[in-house]
Short mmCIF file of C-alpha atoms and ligand atoms in Angstrom, two decimals:
data_model
loop_
_atom_site.label_atom_id
_atom_site.label_comp_id
_atom_site.label_asym_id
_atom_site.label_seq_id
_atom_site.Cartn_x
_atom_site.Cartn_y
_atom_site.Cartn_z
CA MET A 1 -0.50 -14.14 -11.12
CA TRP A 2 0.69 -13.02 -7.67
CA THR A 3 -2.13 -12.27 -5.19
CA LYS A 4 -2.57 -11.88 -1.43
CA GLU A 5 -2.84 -15.67 -1.23
CA ASN A 6 0.90 -15.83 -1.96
CA ILE A 7 1.79 -13.93 1.19
CA THR A 8 3.28 -16.24 3.78
CA ASP A 9 2.54 -16.03 7.50
CA GLN A 10 3.73 -12.64 8.78
CA SER A 11 3.27 -13.30 12.50
CA GLY A 12 6.11 -12.00 14.62
CA LYS A 13 6.72 -9.12 12.21
CA THR A 14 6.34 -5.45 13.12
CA ILE A 15 5.26 -3.30 10.19
CA ILE A 16 4.66 0.44 9.76
CA VAL A 17 2.38 1.62 6.94
CA THR A 18 2.13 5.39 6.46
CA GLY A 19 -1.12 6.79 5.07
CA ALA A 20 -2.86 3.64 6.30
CA ASN A 21 -6.24 5.10 7.17
CA THR A 22 -7.55 4.85 3.61
CA GLY A 23 -6.88 3.74 0.02
CA VAL A 24 -3.86 1.66 -0.89
CA GLY A 25 -2.30 2.07 2.57
CA PHE A 26 -5.42 0.74 4.31
CA GLU A 27 -5.48 -2.35 2.09
CA THR A 28 -1.75 -2.88 2.63
CA ALA A 29 -2.18 -2.70 6.41
CA PHE A 30 -5.20 -5.03 6.28
CA ALA A 31 -3.32 -7.65 4.25
CA PHE A 32 -0.49 -7.71 6.79
CA TYR A 33 -3.03 -7.99 9.64
CA GLU A 34 -4.74 -10.88 7.86
CA LYS A 35 -1.39 -12.66 7.80
CA GLY A 36 -0.74 -12.19 11.52
CA ALA A 37 1.63 -9.20 11.68
CA HIS A 38 1.69 -6.41 14.23
CA VAL A 39 0.77 -3.39 12.09
CA ILE A 40 1.18 0.26 13.00
CA LEU A 41 -1.33 2.29 11.02
CA ALA A 42 0.36 5.66 10.73
CA GLY A 43 -1.71 8.69 9.80
CA ARG A 44 -2.07 12.32 10.74
CA ASP A 45 -5.66 12.22 12.01
CA LEU A 46 -6.31 10.18 15.18
CA ASN A 47 -10.03 9.74 14.46
CA LYS A 48 -9.40 8.50 10.94
CA VAL A 49 -6.72 6.06 12.11
CA GLU A 50 -8.91 4.72 14.94
CA GLU A 51 -11.82 4.33 12.56
CA ALA A 52 -9.58 2.41 10.12
CA ILE A 53 -8.47 0.11 12.94
CA GLU A 54 -12.11 -0.55 13.82
CA ARG A 55 -12.85 -1.38 10.18
CA ILE A 56 -9.96 -3.85 10.00
CA ARG A 57 -10.94 -5.53 13.27
CA LYS A 58 -14.33 -6.33 11.77
CA LEU A 59 -12.60 -8.14 8.90
CA LYS A 60 -10.86 -11.50 9.18
CA GLY A 61 -7.30 -11.74 10.43
CA ASN A 62 -5.23 -12.61 13.46
CA GLY A 63 -2.65 -9.84 13.62
CA SER A 64 -2.59 -6.89 15.98
CA LEU A 65 -3.02 -3.21 15.30
CA GLU A 66 -1.59 -0.03 16.74
CA VAL A 67 -2.28 3.67 16.18
CA GLY A 68 0.60 5.81 14.91
CA ILE A 69 0.26 9.57 14.63
CA ILE A 70 2.50 11.22 12.07
CA ASP A 71 2.12 14.34 9.97
CA LEU A 72 4.54 13.93 7.09
CA ALA A 73 4.30 17.68 6.43
CA SER A 74 6.03 18.40 9.76
CA LEU A 75 9.54 17.18 10.49
CA LYS A 76 8.90 17.64 14.21
CA SER A 77 5.92 15.30 13.98
CA VAL A 78 7.95 12.74 11.98
CA LYS A 79 10.68 12.85 14.63
CA ARG A 80 8.18 12.54 17.49
CA PHE A 81 6.56 9.49 15.87
CA ALA A 82 9.92 7.81 15.22
CA GLU A 83 11.27 8.52 18.71
CA SER A 84 8.24 7.11 20.46
CA PHE A 85 8.28 4.11 18.11
CA ILE A 86 11.91 3.35 18.95
CA ILE A 87 11.18 3.55 22.70
CA LYS A 88 8.29 1.12 22.36
CA HIS A 89 9.57 -1.38 19.79
CA LYS A 90 12.64 -3.57 19.56
CA GLN A 91 12.29 -4.43 15.86
CA LEU A 92 10.96 -3.04 12.59
CA ASN A 93 10.67 -5.61 9.82
CA LEU A 94 8.92 -3.52 7.20
CA LEU A 95 8.57 0.21 6.68
CA ILE A 96 6.02 1.01 3.98
CA ASN A 97 6.45 4.62 2.87
CA ASN A 98 2.99 4.92 1.34
CA GLY A 99 1.29 8.16 2.49
CA GLY A 100 0.86 10.80 -0.15
CA VAL A 101 -0.94 13.82 -1.50
CA MET A 102 -1.66 14.73 -5.12
CA ILE A 103 -2.24 18.13 -6.76
CA PRO A 104 -3.40 20.12 -3.70
CA PRO A 105 -3.89 23.87 -4.00
CA ALA A 106 -0.52 25.63 -3.58
CA SER A 107 0.62 24.87 -0.04
CA LYS A 108 3.77 24.19 1.96
CA THR A 109 5.04 21.99 4.75
CA VAL A 110 5.76 23.42 8.20
CA GLU A 111 9.38 23.88 7.09
CA GLY A 112 8.34 25.71 3.91
CA PHE A 113 8.77 23.02 1.23
CA GLU A 114 6.24 22.55 -1.54
CA LEU A 115 3.67 20.21 0.03
CA GLN A 116 3.92 17.24 -2.33
CA PHE A 117 7.73 17.23 -2.33
CA GLY A 118 7.62 17.59 1.46
CA VAL A 119 5.00 14.95 2.28
CA ASN A 120 5.62 12.38 -0.44
CA PHE A 121 9.40 12.50 -0.31
CA LEU A 122 11.09 14.56 2.44
CA GLY A 123 8.83 13.29 5.23
CA HIS A 124 9.55 9.69 4.25
CA PHE A 125 13.26 10.39 3.83
CA ALA A 126 13.35 11.71 7.41
CA LEU A 127 11.18 8.89 8.75
CA THR A 128 13.39 6.24 7.15
CA GLY A 129 16.51 7.93 8.52
CA PHE A 130 15.14 8.20 12.06
CA LEU A 131 14.05 4.54 12.04
CA PHE A 132 17.18 3.26 10.32
CA PRO A 133 18.97 2.06 13.48
CA LEU A 134 16.02 -0.26 14.19
CA LEU A 135 15.67 -1.43 10.58
CA GLU A 136 19.36 -2.14 10.38
CA LYS A 137 19.29 -4.51 13.33
CA THR A 138 16.10 -6.33 12.29
CA MET A 139 17.13 -9.27 10.11
CA GLY A 140 15.41 -9.37 6.72
CA SER A 141 14.05 -5.83 7.03
CA ARG A 142 12.78 -4.02 3.94
CA ILE A 143 11.94 -0.40 3.17
CA ILE A 144 9.22 -0.07 0.55
CA THR A 145 8.66 3.34 -1.00
CA VAL A 146 5.48 3.89 -3.01
CA SER A 147 6.07 5.90 -6.15
CA SER A 148 3.77 6.28 -9.17
CA LEU A 149 3.87 6.11 -12.96
CA ALA A 150 3.83 9.91 -12.63
CA TYR A 151 7.59 9.65 -11.99
CA LEU A 152 8.04 9.06 -15.72
CA ARG A 153 7.20 12.73 -16.34
CA GLY A 154 9.15 13.99 -13.32
CA VAL A 155 12.14 16.33 -13.24
CA ILE A 156 13.80 17.52 -10.03
CA ASP A 157 13.97 21.33 -10.15
CA PHE A 158 16.40 22.12 -7.34
CA GLY A 159 15.64 25.83 -7.65
CA ASN A 160 11.90 25.45 -7.01
CA LEU A 161 11.52 23.00 -4.11
CA LYS A 162 9.97 25.73 -1.99
CA SER A 163 7.92 26.97 -4.98
CA GLU A 164 10.33 29.90 -5.26
CA LYS A 165 9.58 30.31 -8.97
CA SER A 166 6.10 28.90 -9.64
CA TYR A 167 3.62 26.18 -8.71
CA ASP A 168 2.20 23.65 -11.15
CA PRO A 169 0.30 20.97 -9.17
CA MET A 170 0.80 18.03 -11.55
CA ARG A 171 4.40 18.94 -12.37
CA GLU A 172 5.15 18.99 -8.63
CA TYR A 173 3.37 15.66 -8.07
CA CYS A 174 5.46 14.05 -10.82
CA GLN A 175 8.59 15.58 -9.26
CA SER A 176 7.74 14.20 -5.81
CA LYS A 177 7.13 10.70 -7.18
CA LEU A 178 10.40 10.83 -9.11
CA ALA A 179 12.09 11.87 -5.84
CA ASP A 180 10.51 8.81 -4.17
CA ILE A 181 11.91 6.35 -6.70
CA ILE A 182 15.32 8.04 -6.83
CA PHE A 183 15.39 7.83 -3.03
CA SER A 184 14.49 4.15 -3.04
CA ILE A 185 17.21 3.29 -5.57
CA GLU A 186 19.90 5.52 -4.03
CA LEU A 187 19.13 4.06 -0.60
CA GLN A 188 19.71 0.57 -2.01
CA ARG A 189 23.03 1.72 -3.52
CA ARG A 190 24.10 2.95 -0.09
CA LEU A 191 22.85 -0.16 1.72
CA SER A 192 24.77 -2.39 -0.70
CA ALA A 193 27.92 -0.27 -0.51
CA ASN A 194 27.85 -0.53 3.29
CA GLN A 195 27.01 -4.26 3.28
CA LYS A 196 23.75 -3.75 5.15
CA GLN A 197 21.22 -6.56 5.14
CA THR A 198 18.20 -4.21 4.90
CA VAL A 199 16.87 -3.73 1.37
CA SER A 200 15.09 -0.81 -0.28
CA ILE A 201 12.49 -1.50 -2.98
CA ALA A 202 10.07 0.76 -4.89
CA ALA A 203 6.46 -0.02 -5.77
CA GLN A 204 3.88 1.72 -7.90
CA PRO A 205 0.19 0.83 -7.45
CA GLY A 206 -1.17 1.58 -10.93
CA ALA A 207 -4.49 3.39 -11.34
CA ASN A 208 -6.82 2.97 -8.38
CA LYS A 209 -10.07 4.28 -6.99
CA THR A 210 -8.92 6.07 -3.84
CA GLU A 211 -9.13 9.45 -2.14
CA LEU A 212 -5.94 10.55 -3.91
CA THR A 213 -8.12 12.39 -6.42
CA ARG A 214 -9.75 14.48 -3.67
CA HIS A 215 -8.27 17.71 -5.04
CA MET A 216 -9.51 17.07 -8.60
CA SER A 217 -12.72 18.56 -10.00
CA SER A 218 -15.25 16.00 -11.27
CA GLU A 219 -14.46 17.12 -14.85
CA ALA A 220 -10.71 16.63 -14.34
CA LEU A 221 -11.35 13.22 -12.76
CA ALA A 222 -13.56 12.15 -15.69
CA GLU A 223 -10.85 13.27 -18.14
CA GLY A 224 -8.25 11.36 -16.14
CA ILE A 225 -10.30 8.15 -16.21
CA GLU A 226 -10.83 8.62 -19.96
CA ARG A 227 -7.04 8.78 -20.37
CA VAL A 228 -5.97 5.90 -18.09
CA GLY A 229 -9.04 3.63 -18.36
CA THR A 230 -10.80 1.68 -15.60
CA LEU A 231 -9.52 2.26 -12.09
CA MET A 232 -8.70 -0.77 -9.97
CA ASP A 233 -9.96 -1.28 -6.43
CA PRO A 234 -7.33 -0.32 -3.86
CA TRP A 235 -6.78 -3.93 -2.66
CA GLN A 236 -5.27 -4.58 -6.08
CA GLY A 237 -3.20 -1.39 -5.94
CA ALA A 238 -1.77 -2.64 -2.65
CA LEU A 239 -0.37 -5.81 -4.28
CA PRO A 240 2.87 -4.27 -5.65
CA SER A 241 3.77 -2.97 -2.16
CA LEU A 242 2.86 -6.34 -0.63
CA TYR A 243 4.89 -8.18 -3.26
CA ALA A 244 7.91 -5.90 -2.74
CA ALA A 245 7.57 -6.36 1.02
CA THR A 246 7.12 -10.12 1.18
CA SER A 247 8.10 -11.96 -2.00
CA THR A 248 11.40 -13.82 -1.97
CA GLU A 249 11.71 -12.82 -5.64
CA ALA A 250 11.60 -9.08 -4.92
CA THR A 251 15.05 -7.48 -5.04
CA GLY A 252 16.56 -4.28 -3.63
CA GLY A 253 16.78 -1.36 -6.07
CA LYS A 254 13.95 -2.63 -8.28
CA LEU A 255 10.46 -1.28 -9.00
CA TYR A 256 7.34 -3.45 -8.91
CA GLY A 257 3.96 -2.50 -10.35
CA PRO A 258 0.92 -3.91 -12.16
CA ASP A 259 1.87 -5.92 -15.25
CA LYS A 260 -0.83 -4.83 -17.74
CA ASP A 261 -1.83 -1.71 -19.70
CA GLY A 262 1.49 0.06 -19.30
CA GLY A 263 1.47 -0.49 -15.53
CA TYR A 264 -2.00 0.94 -14.87
CA ARG A 265 -3.67 -2.39 -14.14
CA GLY A 266 -2.84 -6.01 -13.38
CA TYR A 267 -0.81 -8.00 -10.91
CA PRO A 268 2.68 -7.34 -9.54
CA ALA A 269 5.68 -7.70 -11.82
CA GLU A 270 9.06 -6.04 -12.10
CA ALA A 271 8.80 -2.77 -14.04
CA ILE A 272 11.43 -1.13 -16.22
CA ILE A 273 12.96 1.93 -14.54
CA THR A 274 13.58 4.86 -16.87
CA ALA A 275 16.77 6.94 -17.07
CA ASN A 276 15.43 9.92 -15.08
CA ALA A 277 15.24 7.70 -11.98
CA LEU A 278 18.66 6.11 -12.51
CA ASP A 279 20.71 9.30 -12.84
CA GLU A 280 23.30 8.95 -10.07
CA VAL A 281 24.38 12.61 -10.22
CA VAL A 282 20.81 13.76 -9.54
CA ALA A 283 20.44 11.05 -6.89
CA LYS A 284 23.49 12.25 -4.95
CA LYS A 285 22.38 15.86 -5.21
CA LEU A 286 18.88 15.00 -4.03
CA TRP A 287 20.27 12.95 -1.14
CA SER A 288 22.49 15.82 0.06
CA PHE A 289 19.63 18.26 -0.36
CA ALA A 290 17.33 16.03 1.71
CA GLU A 291 19.93 15.57 4.45
CA GLN A 292 20.38 19.31 4.78
CA ALA A 293 16.65 20.03 4.51
CA THR A 294 15.68 17.50 7.18
CA GLY A 295 18.80 17.45 9.34
CA VAL A 296 18.61 13.65 9.10
CA TYR A 297 21.83 11.87 8.20
CA PHE A 298 21.74 8.14 7.68
CA PRO A 299 24.28 6.29 9.80
N1 NAP B 301 -4.48 5.83 -6.28
C1 NAP B 301 -3.67 5.72 -7.32
O1 NAP B 301 -4.12 5.45 -8.43
C2 NAP B 301 -2.20 5.92 -7.16
C3 NAP B 301 -1.42 5.86 -8.32
C4 NAP B 301 -0.05 6.02 -8.19
C5 NAP B 301 0.52 6.21 -6.95
N2 NAP B 301 -0.26 6.27 -5.84
C6 NAP B 301 0.41 6.48 -4.55
O2 NAP B 301 -0.11 5.56 -3.60
C7 NAP B 301 0.02 6.10 -2.29
C8 NAP B 301 -1.31 5.96 -1.55
O3 NAP B 301 -2.25 6.77 -2.21
P1 NAP B 301 -3.82 6.45 -2.27
O4 NAP B 301 -4.18 6.36 -3.68
O5 NAP B 301 -4.16 5.39 -1.33
O6 NAP B 301 -4.38 7.88 -1.76
P2 NAP B 301 -5.35 8.27 -0.56
O7 NAP B 301 -6.54 7.36 -0.56
O8 NAP B 301 -5.58 9.74 -0.70
O9 NAP B 301 -4.47 7.98 0.73
C9 NAP B 301 -3.37 8.79 1.03
C10 NAP B 301 -2.97 8.59 2.46
O10 NAP B 301 -1.86 9.47 2.75
C11 NAP B 301 -2.18 10.21 3.92
N3 NAP B 301 -1.54 11.52 3.98
C12 NAP B 301 -1.71 12.58 3.17
N4 NAP B 301 -1.01 13.64 3.64
C13 NAP B 301 -0.42 13.23 4.79
C14 NAP B 301 0.41 13.86 5.76
N5 NAP B 301 0.75 15.16 5.67
N6 NAP B 301 0.84 13.14 6.81
C15 NAP B 301 0.50 11.84 6.95
N7 NAP B 301 -0.29 11.19 6.08
C16 NAP B 301 -0.74 11.89 5.01
C17 NAP B 301 -3.69 10.36 3.86
O11 NAP B 301 -4.20 10.75 5.13
P3 NAP B 301 -5.55 11.66 5.26
O12 NAP B 301 -6.68 10.75 4.92
O13 NAP B 301 -5.52 12.11 6.67
O14 NAP B 301 -5.39 12.77 4.25
C18 NAP B 301 -4.08 8.97 3.44
O15 NAP B 301 -4.03 8.10 4.53
C19 NAP B 301 0.48 7.55 -2.47
O16 NAP B 301 1.87 7.63 -2.25
C20 NAP B 301 0.17 7.84 -3.94
O17 NAP B 301 1.03 8.81 -4.49
C21 NAP B 301 -1.60 6.12 -5.92
#
């Protein structure tokens, strides 16, 4: 059983966690702080991020913490965050693409993309691309992208990424989480093909008690819990990301998630990746789409 106790000393490392003010991202950031890293808690709301930093400081740990302001629904904001990060920092050991939104009422990013596709995938695609020069020159760097079991039901509908045809909240969430895992795997293909030392790994946190369900009615939430069973506490949901980020056993192009109950609960283990996430034709199409949509081209 792999737990936080297995994480080695992380001092000297610089780590960005998006969506770090609450839930799985908060616990991920806290674990790195406990192990001595310099952690940038990246979120869109300054008050929430500062409050999260205060909460972590009251817990045990000997790392250091920094506020990062990023709205993943705005490419301008993503660029601003990345540019100021690059001016301030000489290294980036770990980028944890964790922030996310699930089944909001129909809404769009600043650039007009369906919100979940935009925040969960496009924002992180752009962020990773902007920060790539720093990742590339930091030895042992890893890019962890947080997907979800929802990817299993995902299909990329290239004709509806701006909700041109219709909006189905759960269908779009599944699509965005499929895009996340396709991105993580395709990035690893490209890193390997170009002999880069940076690796890209996907994680899925299982079923956790977090604010991700904020757009669900209490009836829908109760039905969801009935279907998936007991929800884990977010510290446990953070373990797959932490494993992917720190374990010497974790490998580029793989997916790690909880090992029990079909991936809903348990401790980190490698998970089987289904065919919809391994389709290289879709991956190349999605990559080109994302480059054009964001204007970010990986070097
Ligand atoms: N909880 C689960 O059971 C579960 C299962 C599978 C996958 N996941 C994935 O795990 C990740 C973390 O989710 P969670 O469960 O911890 O949810 P959460 O408690 O709702 O946390 C989501 C985080 O993402 C941030 N975020 C949302 N929209 C953003 C934006 N436009 N710009 C920047 N940050 C934004 C939120 O910030 P605000 O607080 O400001 O909104 C929050 O910090 C997500 O990628 C989610 O899809 C979770």
